[in-house]
Short mmCIF file of C-alpha atoms in Angstrom, two decimals:
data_model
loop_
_atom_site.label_atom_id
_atom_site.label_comp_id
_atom_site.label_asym_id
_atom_site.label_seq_id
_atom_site.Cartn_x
_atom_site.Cartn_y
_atom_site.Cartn_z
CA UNK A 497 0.00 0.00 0.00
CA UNK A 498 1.15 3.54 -0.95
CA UNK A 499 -0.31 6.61 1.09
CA UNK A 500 0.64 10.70 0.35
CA UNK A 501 2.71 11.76 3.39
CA UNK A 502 1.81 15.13 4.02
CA UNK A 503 5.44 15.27 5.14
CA UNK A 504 7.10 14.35 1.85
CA UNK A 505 4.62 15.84 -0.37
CA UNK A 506 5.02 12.20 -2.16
CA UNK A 507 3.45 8.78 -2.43
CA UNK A 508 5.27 6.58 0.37
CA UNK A 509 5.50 2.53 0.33
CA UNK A 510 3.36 2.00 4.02
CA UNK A 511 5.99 -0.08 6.11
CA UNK A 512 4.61 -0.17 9.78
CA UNK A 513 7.00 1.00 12.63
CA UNK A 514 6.14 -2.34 14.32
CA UNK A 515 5.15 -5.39 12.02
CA UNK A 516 2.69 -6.81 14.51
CA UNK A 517 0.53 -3.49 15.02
CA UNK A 518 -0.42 -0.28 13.35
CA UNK A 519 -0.26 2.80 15.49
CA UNK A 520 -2.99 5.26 14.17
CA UNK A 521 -3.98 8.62 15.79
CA UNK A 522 -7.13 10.62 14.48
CA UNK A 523 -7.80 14.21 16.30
CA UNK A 524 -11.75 13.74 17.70
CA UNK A 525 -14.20 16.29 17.76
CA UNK A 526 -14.25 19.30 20.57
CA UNK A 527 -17.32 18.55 21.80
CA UNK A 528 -19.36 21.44 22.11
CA UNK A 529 -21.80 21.24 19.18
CA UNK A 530 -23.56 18.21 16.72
CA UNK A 531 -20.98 17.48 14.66
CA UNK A 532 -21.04 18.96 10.86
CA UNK A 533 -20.10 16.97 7.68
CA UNK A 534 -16.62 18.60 8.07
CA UNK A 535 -16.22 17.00 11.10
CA UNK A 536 -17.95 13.52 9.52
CA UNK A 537 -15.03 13.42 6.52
CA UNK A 538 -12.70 12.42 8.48
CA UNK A 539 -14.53 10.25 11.40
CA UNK A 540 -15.32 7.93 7.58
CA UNK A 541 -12.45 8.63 5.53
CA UNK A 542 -10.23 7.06 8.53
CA UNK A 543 -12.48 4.79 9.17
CA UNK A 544 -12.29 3.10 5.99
CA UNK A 545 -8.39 3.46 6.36
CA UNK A 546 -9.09 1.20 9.57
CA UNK A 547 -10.91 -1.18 8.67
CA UNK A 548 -8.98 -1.85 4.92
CA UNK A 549 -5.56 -2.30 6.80
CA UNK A 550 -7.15 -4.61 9.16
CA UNK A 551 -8.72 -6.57 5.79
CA UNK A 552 -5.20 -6.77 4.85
CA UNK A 553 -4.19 -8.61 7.49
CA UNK A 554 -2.86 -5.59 10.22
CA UNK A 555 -3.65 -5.80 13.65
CA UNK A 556 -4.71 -1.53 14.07
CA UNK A 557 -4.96 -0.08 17.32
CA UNK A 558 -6.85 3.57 16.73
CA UNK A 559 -6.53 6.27 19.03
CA UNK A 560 -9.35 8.52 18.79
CA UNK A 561 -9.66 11.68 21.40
CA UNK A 562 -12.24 14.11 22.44
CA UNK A 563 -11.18 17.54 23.00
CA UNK A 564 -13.59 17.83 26.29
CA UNK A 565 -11.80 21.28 27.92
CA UNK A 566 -11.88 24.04 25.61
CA UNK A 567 -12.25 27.74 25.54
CA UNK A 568 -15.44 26.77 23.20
CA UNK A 569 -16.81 24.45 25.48
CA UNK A 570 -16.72 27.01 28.66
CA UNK A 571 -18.43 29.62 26.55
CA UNK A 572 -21.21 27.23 26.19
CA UNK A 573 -21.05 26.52 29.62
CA UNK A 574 -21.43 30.00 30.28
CA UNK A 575 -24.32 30.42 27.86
CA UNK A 576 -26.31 27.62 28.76
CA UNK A 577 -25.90 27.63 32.75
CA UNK A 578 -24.38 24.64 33.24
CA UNK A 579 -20.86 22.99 33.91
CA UNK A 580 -18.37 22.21 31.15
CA UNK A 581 -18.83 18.62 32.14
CA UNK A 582 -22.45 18.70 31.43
CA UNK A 583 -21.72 20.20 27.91
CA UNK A 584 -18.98 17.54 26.78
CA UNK A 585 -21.25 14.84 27.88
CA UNK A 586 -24.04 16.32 26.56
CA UNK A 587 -22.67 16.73 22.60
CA UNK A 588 -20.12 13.26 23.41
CA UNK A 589 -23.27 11.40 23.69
CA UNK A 590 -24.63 13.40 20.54
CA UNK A 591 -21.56 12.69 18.58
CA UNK A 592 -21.78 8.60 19.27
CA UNK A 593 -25.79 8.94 17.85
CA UNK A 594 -24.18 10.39 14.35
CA UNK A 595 -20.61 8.44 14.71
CA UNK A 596 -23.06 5.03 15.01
CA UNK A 597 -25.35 6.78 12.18
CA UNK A 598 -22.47 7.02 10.47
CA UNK A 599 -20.92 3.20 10.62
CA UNK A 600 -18.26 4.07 12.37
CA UNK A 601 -16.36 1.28 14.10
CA UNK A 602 -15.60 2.35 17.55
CA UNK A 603 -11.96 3.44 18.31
CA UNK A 604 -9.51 1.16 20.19
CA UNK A 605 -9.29 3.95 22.83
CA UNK A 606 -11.50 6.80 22.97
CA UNK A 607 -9.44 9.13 25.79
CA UNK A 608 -10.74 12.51 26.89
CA UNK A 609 -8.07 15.39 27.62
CA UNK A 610 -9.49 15.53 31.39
CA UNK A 611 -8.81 12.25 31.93
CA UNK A 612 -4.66 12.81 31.39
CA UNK A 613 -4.36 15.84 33.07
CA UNK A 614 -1.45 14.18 35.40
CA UNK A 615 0.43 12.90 31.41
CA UNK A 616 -0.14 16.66 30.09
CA UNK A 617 1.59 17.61 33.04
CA UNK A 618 4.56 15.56 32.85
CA UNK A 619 4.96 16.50 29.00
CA UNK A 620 5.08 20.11 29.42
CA UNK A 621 7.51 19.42 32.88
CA UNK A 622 9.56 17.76 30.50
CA UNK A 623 9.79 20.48 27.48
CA UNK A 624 10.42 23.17 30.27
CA UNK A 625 13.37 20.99 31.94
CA UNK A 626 15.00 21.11 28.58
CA UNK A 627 14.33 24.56 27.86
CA UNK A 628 11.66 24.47 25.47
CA UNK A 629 8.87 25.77 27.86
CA UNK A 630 8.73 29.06 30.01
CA UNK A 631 6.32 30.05 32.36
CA UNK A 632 5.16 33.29 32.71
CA UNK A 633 2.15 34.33 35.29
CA UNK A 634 0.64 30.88 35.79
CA UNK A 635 0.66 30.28 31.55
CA UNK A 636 2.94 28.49 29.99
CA UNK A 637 4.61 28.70 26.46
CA UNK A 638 6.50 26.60 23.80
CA UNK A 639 9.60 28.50 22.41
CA UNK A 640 9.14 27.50 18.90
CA UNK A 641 12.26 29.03 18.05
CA UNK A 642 14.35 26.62 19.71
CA UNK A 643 13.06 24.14 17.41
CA UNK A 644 15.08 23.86 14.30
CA UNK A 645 12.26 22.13 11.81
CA UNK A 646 9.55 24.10 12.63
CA UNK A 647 7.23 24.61 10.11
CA UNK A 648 8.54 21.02 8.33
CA UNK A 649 4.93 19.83 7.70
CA UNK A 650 3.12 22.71 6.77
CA UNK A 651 6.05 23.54 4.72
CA UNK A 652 6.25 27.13 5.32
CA UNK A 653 9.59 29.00 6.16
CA UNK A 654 9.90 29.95 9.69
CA UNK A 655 10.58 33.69 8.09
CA UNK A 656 7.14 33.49 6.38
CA UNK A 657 5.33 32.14 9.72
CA UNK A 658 6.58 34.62 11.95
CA UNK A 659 5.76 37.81 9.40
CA UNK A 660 2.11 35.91 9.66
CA UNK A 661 2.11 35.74 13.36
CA UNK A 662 0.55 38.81 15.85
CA UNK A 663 1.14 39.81 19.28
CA UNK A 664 -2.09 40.94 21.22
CA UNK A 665 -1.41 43.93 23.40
CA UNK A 666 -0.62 42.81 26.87
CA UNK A 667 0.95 39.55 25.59
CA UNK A 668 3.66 38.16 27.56
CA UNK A 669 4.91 35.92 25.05
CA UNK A 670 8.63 35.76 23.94
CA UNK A 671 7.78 35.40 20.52
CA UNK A 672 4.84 35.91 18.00
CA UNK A 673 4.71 32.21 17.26
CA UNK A 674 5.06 30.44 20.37
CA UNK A 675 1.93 28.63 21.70
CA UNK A 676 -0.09 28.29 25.15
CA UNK A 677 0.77 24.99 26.63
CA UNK A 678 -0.67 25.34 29.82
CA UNK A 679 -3.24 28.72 30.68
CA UNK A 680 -3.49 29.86 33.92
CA UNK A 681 -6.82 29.71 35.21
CA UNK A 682 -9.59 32.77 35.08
CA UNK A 683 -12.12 34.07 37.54
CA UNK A 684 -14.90 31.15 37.05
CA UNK A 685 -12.86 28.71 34.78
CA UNK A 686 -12.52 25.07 35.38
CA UNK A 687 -8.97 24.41 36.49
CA UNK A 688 -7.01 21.61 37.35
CA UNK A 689 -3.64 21.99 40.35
CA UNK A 690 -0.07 22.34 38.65
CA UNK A 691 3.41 23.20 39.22
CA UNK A 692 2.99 26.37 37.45
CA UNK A 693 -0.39 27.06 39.42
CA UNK A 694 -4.50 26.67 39.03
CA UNK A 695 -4.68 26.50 35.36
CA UNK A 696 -5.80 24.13 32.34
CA UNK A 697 -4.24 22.21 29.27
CA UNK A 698 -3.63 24.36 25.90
CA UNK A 699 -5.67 22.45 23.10
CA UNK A 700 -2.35 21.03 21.00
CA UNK A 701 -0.75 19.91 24.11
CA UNK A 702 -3.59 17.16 24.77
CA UNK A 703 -2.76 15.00 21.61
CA UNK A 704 0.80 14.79 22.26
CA UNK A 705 0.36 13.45 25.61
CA UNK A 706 -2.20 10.89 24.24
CA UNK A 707 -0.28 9.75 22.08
CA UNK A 708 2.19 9.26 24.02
CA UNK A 709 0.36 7.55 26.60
CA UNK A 710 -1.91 4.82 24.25
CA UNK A 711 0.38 4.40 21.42
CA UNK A 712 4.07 5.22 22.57
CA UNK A 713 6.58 7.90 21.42
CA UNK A 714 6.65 7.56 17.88
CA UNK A 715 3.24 5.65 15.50
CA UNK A 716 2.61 5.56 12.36
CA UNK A 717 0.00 6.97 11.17
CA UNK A 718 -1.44 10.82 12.62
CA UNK A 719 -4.54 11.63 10.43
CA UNK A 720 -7.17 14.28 10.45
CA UNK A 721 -8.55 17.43 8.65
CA UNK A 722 -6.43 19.74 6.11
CA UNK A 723 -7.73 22.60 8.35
CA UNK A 724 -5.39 20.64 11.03
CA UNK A 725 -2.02 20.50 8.92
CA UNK A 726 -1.18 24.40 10.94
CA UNK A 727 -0.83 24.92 13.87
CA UNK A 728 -2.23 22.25 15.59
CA UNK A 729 -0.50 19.01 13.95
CA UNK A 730 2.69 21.83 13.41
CA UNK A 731 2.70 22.18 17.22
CA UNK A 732 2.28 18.46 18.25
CA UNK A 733 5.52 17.70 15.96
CA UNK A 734 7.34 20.59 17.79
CA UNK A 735 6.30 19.39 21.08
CA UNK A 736 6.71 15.91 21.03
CA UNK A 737 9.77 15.48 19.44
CA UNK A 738 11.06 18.08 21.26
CA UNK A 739 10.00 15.87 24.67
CA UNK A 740 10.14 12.40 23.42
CA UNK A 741 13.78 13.16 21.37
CA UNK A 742 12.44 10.77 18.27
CA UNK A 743 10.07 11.13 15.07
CA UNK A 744 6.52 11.64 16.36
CA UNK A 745 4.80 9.84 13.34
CA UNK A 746 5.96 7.96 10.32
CA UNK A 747 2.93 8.94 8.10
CA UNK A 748 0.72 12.06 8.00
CA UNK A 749 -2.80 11.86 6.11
CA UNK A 750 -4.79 14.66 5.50
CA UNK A 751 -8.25 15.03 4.23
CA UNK A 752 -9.68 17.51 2.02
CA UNK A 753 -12.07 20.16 2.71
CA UNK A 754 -16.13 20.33 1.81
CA UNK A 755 -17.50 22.94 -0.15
CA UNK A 756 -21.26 23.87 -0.11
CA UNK A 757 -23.00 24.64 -3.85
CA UNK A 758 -19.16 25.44 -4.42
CA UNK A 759 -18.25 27.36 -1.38
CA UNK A 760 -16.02 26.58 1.20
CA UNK A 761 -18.14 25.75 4.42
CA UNK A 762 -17.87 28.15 7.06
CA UNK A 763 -20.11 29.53 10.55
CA UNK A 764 -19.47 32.55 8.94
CA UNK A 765 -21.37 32.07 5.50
CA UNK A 766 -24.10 30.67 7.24
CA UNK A 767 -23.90 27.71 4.97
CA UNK A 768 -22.93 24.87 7.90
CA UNK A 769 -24.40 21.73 7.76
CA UNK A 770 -24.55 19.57 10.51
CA UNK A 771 -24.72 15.80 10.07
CA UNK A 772 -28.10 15.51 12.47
CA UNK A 773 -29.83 18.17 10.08
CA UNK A 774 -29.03 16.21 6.92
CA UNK A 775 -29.38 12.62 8.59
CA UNK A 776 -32.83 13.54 9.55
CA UNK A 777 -33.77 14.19 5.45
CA UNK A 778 -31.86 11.37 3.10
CA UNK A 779 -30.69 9.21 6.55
CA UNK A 780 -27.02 8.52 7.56
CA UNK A 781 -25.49 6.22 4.49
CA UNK A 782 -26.02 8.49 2.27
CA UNK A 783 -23.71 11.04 4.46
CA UNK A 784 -21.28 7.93 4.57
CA UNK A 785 -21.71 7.61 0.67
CA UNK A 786 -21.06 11.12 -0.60
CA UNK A 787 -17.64 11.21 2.23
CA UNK A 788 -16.07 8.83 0.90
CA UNK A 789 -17.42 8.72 -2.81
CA UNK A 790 -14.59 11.10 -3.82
CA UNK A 791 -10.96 10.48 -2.90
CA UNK A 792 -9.92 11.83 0.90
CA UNK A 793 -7.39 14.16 -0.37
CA UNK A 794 -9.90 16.01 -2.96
CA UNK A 795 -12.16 18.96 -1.66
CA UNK A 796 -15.59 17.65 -2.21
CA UNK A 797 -18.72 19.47 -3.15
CA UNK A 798 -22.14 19.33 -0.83
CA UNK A 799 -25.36 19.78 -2.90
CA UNK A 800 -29.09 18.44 -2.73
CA UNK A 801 -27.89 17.11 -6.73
CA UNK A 802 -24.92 14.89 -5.73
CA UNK A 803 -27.45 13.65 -2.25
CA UNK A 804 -29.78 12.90 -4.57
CA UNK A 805 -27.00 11.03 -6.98
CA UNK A 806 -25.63 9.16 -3.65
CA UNK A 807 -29.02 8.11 -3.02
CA UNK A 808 -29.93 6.56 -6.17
CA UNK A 809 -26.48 5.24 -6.15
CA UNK A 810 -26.68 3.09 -2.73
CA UNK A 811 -30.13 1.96 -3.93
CA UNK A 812 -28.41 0.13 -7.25
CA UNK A 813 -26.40 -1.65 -4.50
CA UNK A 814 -29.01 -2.94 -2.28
CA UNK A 815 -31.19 -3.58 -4.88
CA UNK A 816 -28.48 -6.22 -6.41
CA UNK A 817 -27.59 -7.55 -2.85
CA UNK A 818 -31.22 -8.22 -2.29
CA UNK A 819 -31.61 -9.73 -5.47
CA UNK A 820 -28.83 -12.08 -4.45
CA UNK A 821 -30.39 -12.87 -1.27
CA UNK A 822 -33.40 -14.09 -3.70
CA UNK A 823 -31.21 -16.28 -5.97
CA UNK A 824 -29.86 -17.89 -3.45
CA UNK A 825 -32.90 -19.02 -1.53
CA UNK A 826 -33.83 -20.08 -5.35
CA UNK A 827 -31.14 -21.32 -6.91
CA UNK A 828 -30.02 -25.22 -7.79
CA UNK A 829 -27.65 -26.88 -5.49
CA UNK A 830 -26.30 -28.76 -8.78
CA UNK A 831 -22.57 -27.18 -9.87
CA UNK A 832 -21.76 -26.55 -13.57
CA UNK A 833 -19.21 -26.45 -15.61
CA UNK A 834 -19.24 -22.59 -16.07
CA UNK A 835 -18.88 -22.36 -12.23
CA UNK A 836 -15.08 -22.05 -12.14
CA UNK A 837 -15.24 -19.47 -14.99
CA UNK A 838 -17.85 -17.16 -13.38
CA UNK A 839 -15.89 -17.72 -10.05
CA UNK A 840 -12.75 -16.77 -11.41
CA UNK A 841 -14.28 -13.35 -13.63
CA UNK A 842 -16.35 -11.89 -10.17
CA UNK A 843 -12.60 -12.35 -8.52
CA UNK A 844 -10.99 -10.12 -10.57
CA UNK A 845 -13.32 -7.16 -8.80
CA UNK A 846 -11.53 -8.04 -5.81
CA UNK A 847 -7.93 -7.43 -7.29
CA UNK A 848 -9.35 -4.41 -8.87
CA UNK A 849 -10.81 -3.19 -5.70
CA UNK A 850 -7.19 -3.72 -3.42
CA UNK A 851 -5.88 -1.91 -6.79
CA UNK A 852 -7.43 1.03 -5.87
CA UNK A 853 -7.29 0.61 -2.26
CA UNK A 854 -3.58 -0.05 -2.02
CA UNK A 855 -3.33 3.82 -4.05
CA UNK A 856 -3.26 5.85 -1.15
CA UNK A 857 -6.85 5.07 -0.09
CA UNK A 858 -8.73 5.44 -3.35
CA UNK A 859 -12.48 5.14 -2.06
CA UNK A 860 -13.31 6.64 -5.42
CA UNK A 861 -11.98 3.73 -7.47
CA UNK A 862 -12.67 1.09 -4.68
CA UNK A 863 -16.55 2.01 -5.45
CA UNK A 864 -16.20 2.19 -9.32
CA UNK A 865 -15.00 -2.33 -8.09
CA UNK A 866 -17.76 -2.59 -6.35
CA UNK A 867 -20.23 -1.33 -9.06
CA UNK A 868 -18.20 -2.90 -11.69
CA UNK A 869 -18.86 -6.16 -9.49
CA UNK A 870 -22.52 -5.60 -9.47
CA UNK A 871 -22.90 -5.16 -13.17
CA UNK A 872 -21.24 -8.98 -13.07
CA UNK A 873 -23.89 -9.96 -10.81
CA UNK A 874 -26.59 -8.21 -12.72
CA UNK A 875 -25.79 -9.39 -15.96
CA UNK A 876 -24.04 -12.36 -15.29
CA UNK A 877 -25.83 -13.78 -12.60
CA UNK A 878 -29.47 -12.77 -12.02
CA UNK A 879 -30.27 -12.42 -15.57
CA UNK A 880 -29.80 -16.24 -16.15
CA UNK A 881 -29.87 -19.45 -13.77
CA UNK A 882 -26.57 -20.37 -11.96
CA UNK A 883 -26.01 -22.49 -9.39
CA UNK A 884 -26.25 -21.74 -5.42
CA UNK A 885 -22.30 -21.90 -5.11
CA UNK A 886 -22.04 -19.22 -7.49
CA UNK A 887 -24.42 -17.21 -5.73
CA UNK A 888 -23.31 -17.78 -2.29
CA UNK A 889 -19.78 -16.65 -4.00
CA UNK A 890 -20.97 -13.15 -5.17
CA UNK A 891 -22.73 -12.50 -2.63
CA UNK A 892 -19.49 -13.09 -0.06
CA UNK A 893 -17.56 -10.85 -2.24
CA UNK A 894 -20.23 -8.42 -2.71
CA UNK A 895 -19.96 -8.19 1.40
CA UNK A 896 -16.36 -8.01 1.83
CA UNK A 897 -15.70 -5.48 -0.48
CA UNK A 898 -18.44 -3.20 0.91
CA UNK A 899 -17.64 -4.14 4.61
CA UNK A 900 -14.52 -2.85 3.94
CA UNK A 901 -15.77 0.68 2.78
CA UNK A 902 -18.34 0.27 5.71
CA UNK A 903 -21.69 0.30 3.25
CA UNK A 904 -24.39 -1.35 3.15
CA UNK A 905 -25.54 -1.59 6.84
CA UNK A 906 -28.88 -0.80 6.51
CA UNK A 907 -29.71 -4.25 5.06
CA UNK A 908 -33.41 -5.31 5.36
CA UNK A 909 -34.56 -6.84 9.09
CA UNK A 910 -35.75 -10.28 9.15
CA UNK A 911 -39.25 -9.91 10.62
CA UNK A 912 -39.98 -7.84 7.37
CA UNK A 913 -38.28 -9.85 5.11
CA UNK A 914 -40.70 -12.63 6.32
CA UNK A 915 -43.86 -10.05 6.40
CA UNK A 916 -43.29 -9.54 2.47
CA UNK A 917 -42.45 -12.98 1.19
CA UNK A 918 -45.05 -14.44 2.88
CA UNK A 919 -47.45 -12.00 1.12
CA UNK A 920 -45.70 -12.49 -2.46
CA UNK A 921 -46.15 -16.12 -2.10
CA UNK A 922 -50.20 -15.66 -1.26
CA UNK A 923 -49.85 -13.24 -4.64
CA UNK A 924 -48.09 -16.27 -6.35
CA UNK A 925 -50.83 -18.62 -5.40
CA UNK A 926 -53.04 -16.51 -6.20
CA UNK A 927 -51.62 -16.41 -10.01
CA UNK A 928 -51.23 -19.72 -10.52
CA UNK A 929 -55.33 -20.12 -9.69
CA UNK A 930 -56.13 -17.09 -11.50
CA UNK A 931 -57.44 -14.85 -8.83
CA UNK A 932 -56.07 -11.63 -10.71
CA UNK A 933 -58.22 -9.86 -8.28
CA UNK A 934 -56.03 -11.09 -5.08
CA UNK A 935 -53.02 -10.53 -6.74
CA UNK A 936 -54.11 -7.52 -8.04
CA UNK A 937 -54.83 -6.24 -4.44
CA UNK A 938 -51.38 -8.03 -2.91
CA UNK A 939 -49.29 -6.01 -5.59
CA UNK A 940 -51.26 -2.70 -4.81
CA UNK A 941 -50.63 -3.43 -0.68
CA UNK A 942 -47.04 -3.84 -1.53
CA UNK A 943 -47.02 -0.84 -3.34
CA UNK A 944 -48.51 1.37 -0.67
CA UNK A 945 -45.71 -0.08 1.70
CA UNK A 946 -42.80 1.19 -0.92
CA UNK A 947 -42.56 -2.65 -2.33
CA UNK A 948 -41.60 -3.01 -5.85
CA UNK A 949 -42.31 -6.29 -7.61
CA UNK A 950 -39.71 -7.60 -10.51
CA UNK A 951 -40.72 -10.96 -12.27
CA UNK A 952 -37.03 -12.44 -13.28
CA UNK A 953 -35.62 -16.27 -14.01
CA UNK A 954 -35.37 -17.00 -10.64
CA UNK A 955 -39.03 -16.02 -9.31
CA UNK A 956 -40.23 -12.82 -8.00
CA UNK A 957 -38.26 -10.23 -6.13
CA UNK A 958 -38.70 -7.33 -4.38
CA UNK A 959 -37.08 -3.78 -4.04
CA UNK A 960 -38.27 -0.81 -1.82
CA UNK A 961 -38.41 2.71 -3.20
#
């Protein structure tokens, strides 16, 4: 597998730090808010990077925080009435109803920054030991000076970052682009005890520290948003290698931004969609769908069009697993000869999917397999009779491939799978005696219920709209 290191600007051959596990780190949500579809690229886009190494064979342990002390989160607080605690359980609670909506697989570890206060701690007691740190009035800064490849993913000169930088009036810092490590507490702020005084963890800070803590000093993958590439992944690097003396991570993937009818997303623009508003209208695989439909590293365009596109699209697919699901209650237990050739020509959508998958994630192409594989079964296999074997076949690789892109979870429950067939078959009895009137009435109750009928080689099956 090849992925684009952020760091290199190039396509890099994927060799794992440590053969018998892969050490990924994805920067959560602060959680404050619903989550938005900005938020939901990356909570799929890594997903699907999960669960296709651990296809492959890897054994993945994924790190996945939640940002649950923030200046964001107080100001809620403050709004509302309530504690900070209240408000990050409130929206972490809100964020697992999308993240499940979603089909995302549960990190390994899900920390929270409050719960490593003591490892934030040691981490910035350890930068100012070595002179990286100084404290000034109860805050404490990182003197990004002092480290010589600042700037290194980013891949802006240190020249061009400080002429960017400001200094507020009153500021006590040393330099423009230094950064708050640890903030020394305000009148009414949460705060936690420290050497430096009552105060709380900057936001970069956290991630080193968990990182540190769950996966060890250097992993290999770090992944999140392209809005993340400055400062905040800049300032973990600066940090922890600073403190840990090593590479922090071996691999850095970024995903591109969403646009909105061809406008970058933004609060300000009043053009923010949050993953609740649009789950509630077209459900969450569709979300899932249009995320990952383009490849991660391409800004991707939000419209009621392309919904409407990833829709239709998903409904092709269960449509032609359902149909499967049909054939094989249906088809012949007797092989044939053409077995081992049909076998062998639905295989090669499996080598065309890892293909794509193996090109630094290509979601894009991985769906254009799975398509390409249910055309095969369309024309190949439902159009004609095969044998159960050759159904039971496709319809494995038809799951394995879509497992792996997380689709397809929405399948239809059993009790309702029963409800219709048992009514089809009273419309197929009713045929076969000529009661047109019955069947008439059974199609037409189907109907009403969003059931479409299809009359094919293998019997009747059934769709919903």
């Amino acid at each position: 597998m090849r992925i684009f290191n952020t760091m290199s600007k190039t396509k890099e051959e994927f060799v794992p730090v440590d053969e018998n596990e892969v050490k990924i780190y994805a920067c959560g949500p602060t959680v404050y808010n619903f989550i938005h579809i900005g938020n939901a690229r990356p909570l799929c886009v890594f997903d699907v990077l999960r669960r296709y190494l651990e296809y492959r064979g890897y054994n993945v342990k994924f790190v996945q925080n939640f940002t649950d002390i923030d200046d964001k989160i107080i100001n809620r607080a403050n709004e509302e009435g309530i504690t900070f605690e209240e408000v990050s359980k409130k929206y972490i609670e809100e964020f697992w109803t999308d993240a499940h909506g979603l089909n995302f697989k549960d990190a390994t570890i899900h920390p929270k920054a409050t719960e490593n206060i003591d490892e934030i701690i040691d981490i910035i007691k350890s930068l100012e030991d070595k002179g990286y740190a100084y404290a000034v009035n109860g805050d404490v800064y990182f003197r990004t000076l002092k480290f010589d490849e600042y700037g290194k993913l980013s891949h802006q000169p240190i020249e061009d970052l400080i002429s960017g930088a400001r200094i507020a009036v009153g500021d006590i810092k040393e330099n423009p682009l230094d950064f708050a490590l640890w903030k020394g507490a305000k009148e009414g702020e949460p705060y936690w005890d420290s050497p430096w005084g009552k105060g709380r963890p900057g936001w970069h800070i956290e991630c080193s520290a968990m990182n540190r803590k769950y996966l060890g000093k250097t992993i290999d993958i770090h992944c999140g948003g392209q809005d993340l590439i400055f400062p905040h992944h800049e300032n973990e690097i600066a940090q922890s290698e600073c403190a840990n003396g090593c590479a922090f991570s071996k691999y850095w993937m970024h995903n591109g931004y969403i646009n909105v009818d061809n406008v970058k997303m933004s609060k300000s623009l009043g053009n923010f969609k949050t993953v609740r508003e649009i789950a509630n209208a077209y459900g969450y695989e569709v979300i899932r769908y249009f995320l990952i439909s383009a490849h991660y590293r391409t800004p991707i365009n939000y419209n009621l069009e392309i919904v409407e596109q990833c829709k239709a699209s998903l409904e092709r697919l269960y449509t032609c697993r359902e149909s499967l699901d049909f054939a094989i209650k249906n088809a012949a237990d007797e092989t044939s000869s053409d077995d081992e050739k049909l076998i062998s020509e639905l295989s090669v959508r499996r080598s065309q999917f890892i293909n794509a998958m193996d090109d630094d994630l290509n979601t894009a192409d991985g769906i254009s397999a799975l398509f390409d594989l249910t055309k095969d079964i369309n024309t190949k296999i439902l159009d004609k009779p095969v044998s159960k074997a050759v159904c039971e076949y496709a319809a494995k690789l038809f799951d394995e491939l879509s497992d792996v892109l997380g689709l397809l979870y929405n399948r239809k429950g059993n009790d309702l799978d029963s409800e219709i067939e048992a009514l089809i078959e009273e419309r197929q009895e009713a045929r076969k005696n000529k009661d047109w009137a019955t069947a008439d009435r059974i199609r037409d109750e189907l109907k009403a219920k969003g059931i479409i009928l299809k009359d094919t080689p293998q019997g009747v099956t059934w769709t919903k709209e």
